[in-house]
Amino acid sequence: MSALPQPALRWQQATIERIALRTPRVVSVFLRTAIGPHEAGQHVDIRLTAPDGYEAQRSYWIASAPRAPEIELAIERLEEGE
């Protein structure tokens, strides 16, 4: 039995709707995007590009409920992180 072919993944644009401070080290970033409903435990890969061309990519678990209108990412600031 062979696995079914998977569709090619491609980057989707998202807009930051708001940022909420949760603790001195944790913020929730709320994104509006057209990726559709997500499943519990799903993660997303986020790629940011700075005006000078620098790019950073990280994976984040989705913190919002599956049918929420926005995707919420809870992000902790790390002492040695970017």
JSON list of C-alpha atoms in Angstrom, two decimals:
[
{"chain": "A", "resi": 1, "resn": "MET", "atom": "CA", "xyz": [0.00, 0.00, 0.00]},
{"chain": "A", "resi": 2, "resn": "SER", "atom": "CA", "xyz": [1.48, 3.35, -0.98]},
{"chain": "A", "resi": 3, "resn": "ALA", "atom": "CA", "xyz": [0.80, 6.77, 0.53]},
{"chain": "A", "resi": 4, "resn": "LEU", "atom": "CA", "xyz": [-1.39, 9.20, -1.36]},
{"chain": "A", "resi": 5, "resn": "PRO", "atom": "CA", "xyz": [0.49, 12.12, -2.91]},
{"chain": "A", "resi": 6, "resn": "GLN", "atom": "CA", "xyz": [0.34, 15.27, -0.80]},
{"chain": "A", "resi": 7, "resn": "PRO", "atom": "CA", "xyz": [-0.39, 18.66, -2.36]},
{"chain": "A", "resi": 8, "resn": "ALA", "atom": "CA", "xyz": [2.58, 21.01, -2.52]},
{"chain": "A", "resi": 9, "resn": "LEU", "atom": "CA", "xyz": [2.72, 23.39, 0.43]},
{"chain": "A", "resi": 10, "resn": "ARG", "atom": "CA", "xyz": [3.13, 27.06, -0.28]},
{"chain": "A", "resi": 11, "resn": "TRP", "atom": "CA", "xyz": [3.46, 30.15, 1.84]},
{"chain": "A", "resi": 12, "resn": "GLN", "atom": "CA", "xyz": [0.29, 32.08, 2.69]},
{"chain": "A", "resi": 13, "resn": "GLN", "atom": "CA", "xyz": [0.19, 35.74, 3.65]},
{"chain": "A", "resi": 14, "resn": "ALA", "atom": "CA", "xyz": [-1.15, 36.75, 7.05]},
{"chain": "A", "resi": 15, "resn": "THR", "atom": "CA", "xyz": [-1.88, 40.08, 8.69]},
{"chain": "A", "resi": 16, "resn": "ILE", "atom": "CA", "xyz": [-1.20, 40.76, 12.35]},
{"chain": "A", "resi": 17, "resn": "GLU", "atom": "CA", "xyz": [-4.57, 41.90, 13.71]},
{"chain": "A", "resi": 18, "resn": "ARG", "atom": "CA", "xyz": [-3.41, 42.61, 17.26]},
{"chain": "A", "resi": 19, "resn": "ILE", "atom": "CA", "xyz": [-0.85, 41.69, 19.90]},
{"chain": "A", "resi": 20, "resn": "ALA", "atom": "CA", "xyz": [-1.85, 41.08, 23.53]},
{"chain": "A", "resi": 21, "resn": "LEU", "atom": "CA", "xyz": [0.62, 41.05, 26.42]},
{"chain": "A", "resi": 22, "resn": "ARG", "atom": "CA", "xyz": [-0.07, 37.94, 28.54]},
{"chain": "A", "resi": 23, "resn": "THR", "atom": "CA", "xyz": [2.90, 38.04, 30.93]},
{"chain": "A", "resi": 24, "resn": "PRO", "atom": "CA", "xyz": [6.15, 40.05, 30.93]},
{"chain": "A", "resi": 25, "resn": "ARG", "atom": "CA", "xyz": [7.62, 37.32, 28.66]},
{"chain": "A", "resi": 26, "resn": "VAL", "atom": "CA", "xyz": [4.62, 36.03, 26.69]},
{"chain": "A", "resi": 27, "resn": "VAL", "atom": "CA", "xyz": [2.54, 37.75, 24.03]},
{"chain": "A", "resi": 28, "resn": "SER", "atom": "CA", "xyz": [-0.35, 36.47, 21.94]},
{"chain": "A", "resi": 29, "resn": "VAL", "atom": "CA", "xyz": [-0.15, 37.42, 18.28]},
{"chain": "A", "resi": 30, "resn": "PHE", "atom": "CA", "xyz": [-3.49, 37.24, 16.45]},
{"chain": "A", "resi": 31, "resn": "LEU", "atom": "CA", "xyz": [-3.25, 36.61, 12.70]},
{"chain": "A", "resi": 32, "resn": "ARG", "atom": "CA", "xyz": [-5.83, 37.00, 9.97]},
{"chain": "A", "resi": 33, "resn": "THR", "atom": "CA", "xyz": [-5.19, 34.61, 7.09]},
{"chain": "A", "resi": 34, "resn": "ALA", "atom": "CA", "xyz": [-7.04, 32.62, 4.46]},
{"chain": "A", "resi": 35, "resn": "ILE", "atom": "CA", "xyz": [-5.72, 29.19, 5.46]},
{"chain": "A", "resi": 36, "resn": "GLY", "atom": "CA", "xyz": [-9.10, 28.15, 6.84]},
{"chain": "A", "resi": 37, "resn": "PRO", "atom": "CA", "xyz": [-10.00, 26.34, 10.05]},
{"chain": "A", "resi": 38, "resn": "HIS", "atom": "CA", "xyz": [-7.20, 24.57, 11.85]},
{"chain": "A", "resi": 39, "resn": "GLU", "atom": "CA", "xyz": [-7.17, 21.45, 14.00]},
{"chain": "A", "resi": 40, "resn": "ALA", "atom": "CA", "xyz": [-6.30, 21.16, 17.68]},
{"chain": "A", "resi": 41, "resn": "GLY", "atom": "CA", "xyz": [-2.55, 20.68, 18.11]},
{"chain": "A", "resi": 42, "resn": "GLN", "atom": "CA", "xyz": [-1.71, 22.02, 14.65]},
{"chain": "A", "resi": 43, "resn": "HIS", "atom": "CA", "xyz": [1.31, 24.25, 14.17]},
{"chain": "A", "resi": 44, "resn": "VAL", "atom": "CA", "xyz": [2.28, 26.82, 11.57]},
{"chain": "A", "resi": 45, "resn": "ASP", "atom": "CA", "xyz": [5.63, 27.85, 10.18]},
{"chain": "A", "resi": 46, "resn": "ILE", "atom": "CA", "xyz": [6.05, 31.62, 10.24]},
{"chain": "A", "resi": 47, "resn": "ARG", "atom": "CA", "xyz": [8.54, 33.42, 8.01]},
{"chain": "A", "resi": 48, "resn": "LEU", "atom": "CA", "xyz": [9.24, 37.09, 8.60]},
{"chain": "A", "resi": 49, "resn": "THR", "atom": "CA", "xyz": [11.21, 39.28, 6.22]},
{"chain": "A", "resi": 50, "resn": "ALA", "atom": "CA", "xyz": [12.76, 42.51, 7.52]},
{"chain": "A", "resi": 51, "resn": "PRO", "atom": "CA", "xyz": [13.01, 45.64, 5.36]},
{"chain": "A", "resi": 52, "resn": "ASP", "atom": "CA", "xyz": [16.76, 44.98, 4.94]},
{"chain": "A", "resi": 53, "resn": "GLY", "atom": "CA", "xyz": [16.02, 41.50, 3.51]},
{"chain": "A", "resi": 54, "resn": "TYR", "atom": "CA", "xyz": [16.88, 39.45, 6.62]},
{"chain": "A", "resi": 55, "resn": "GLU", "atom": "CA", "xyz": [14.57, 36.46, 6.99]},
{"chain": "A", "resi": 56, "resn": "ALA", "atom": "CA", "xyz": [13.73, 34.36, 10.05]},
{"chain": "A", "resi": 57, "resn": "GLN", "atom": "CA", "xyz": [11.55, 31.26, 10.14]},
{"chain": "A", "resi": 58, "resn": "ARG", "atom": "CA", "xyz": [10.08, 29.56, 13.23]},
{"chain": "A", "resi": 59, "resn": "SER", "atom": "CA", "xyz": [7.37, 26.98, 14.00]},
{"chain": "A", "resi": 60, "resn": "TYR", "atom": "CA", "xyz": [4.62, 27.82, 16.49]},
{"chain": "A", "resi": 61, "resn": "TRP", "atom": "CA", "xyz": [1.74, 25.81, 17.96]},
{"chain": "A", "resi": 62, "resn": "ILE", "atom": "CA", "xyz": [-1.65, 27.41, 17.40]},
{"chain": "A", "resi": 63, "resn": "ALA", "atom": "CA", "xyz": [-3.18, 28.54, 20.72]},
{"chain": "A", "resi": 64, "resn": "SER", "atom": "CA", "xyz": [-6.66, 29.45, 19.45]},
{"chain": "A", "resi": 65, "resn": "ALA", "atom": "CA", "xyz": [-9.69, 27.18, 19.28]},
{"chain": "A", "resi": 66, "resn": "PRO", "atom": "CA", "xyz": [-10.15, 25.35, 15.95]},
{"chain": "A", "resi": 67, "resn": "ARG", "atom": "CA", "xyz": [-13.11, 27.48, 14.81]},
{"chain": "A", "resi": 68, "resn": "ALA", "atom": "CA", "xyz": [-11.76, 30.83, 16.05]},
{"chain": "A", "resi": 69, "resn": "PRO", "atom": "CA", "xyz": [-11.92, 33.65, 13.47]},
{"chain": "A", "resi": 70, "resn": "GLU", "atom": "CA", "xyz": [-8.20, 34.39, 13.93]},
{"chain": "A", "resi": 71, "resn": "ILE", "atom": "CA", "xyz": [-5.13, 32.27, 14.54]},
{"chain": "A", "resi": 72, "resn": "GLU", "atom": "CA", "xyz": [-3.60, 32.99, 17.94]},
{"chain": "A", "resi": 73, "resn": "LEU", "atom": "CA", "xyz": [0.08, 32.25, 18.53]},
{"chain": "A", "resi": 74, "resn": "ALA", "atom": "CA", "xyz": [1.34, 32.45, 22.13]},
{"chain": "A", "resi": 75, "resn": "ILE", "atom": "CA", "xyz": [5.01, 33.44, 21.89]},
{"chain": "A", "resi": 76, "resn": "GLU", "atom": "CA", "xyz": [7.49, 33.47, 24.75]},
{"chain": "A", "resi": 77, "resn": "ARG", "atom": "CA", "xyz": [10.50, 35.80, 24.66]},
{"chain": "A", "resi": 78, "resn": "LEU", "atom": "CA", "xyz": [13.67, 33.80, 25.34]},
{"chain": "A", "resi": 79, "resn": "GLU", "atom": "CA", "xyz": [16.76, 35.40, 26.87]},
{"chain": "A", "resi": 80, "resn": "GLU", "atom": "CA", "xyz": [19.05, 34.19, 24.08]},
{"chain": "A", "resi": 81, "resn": "GLY", "atom": "CA", "xyz": [16.41, 34.22, 21.29]},
{"chain": "A", "resi": 82, "resn": "GLU", "atom": "CA", "xyz": [16.03, 36.60, 18.37]}
]
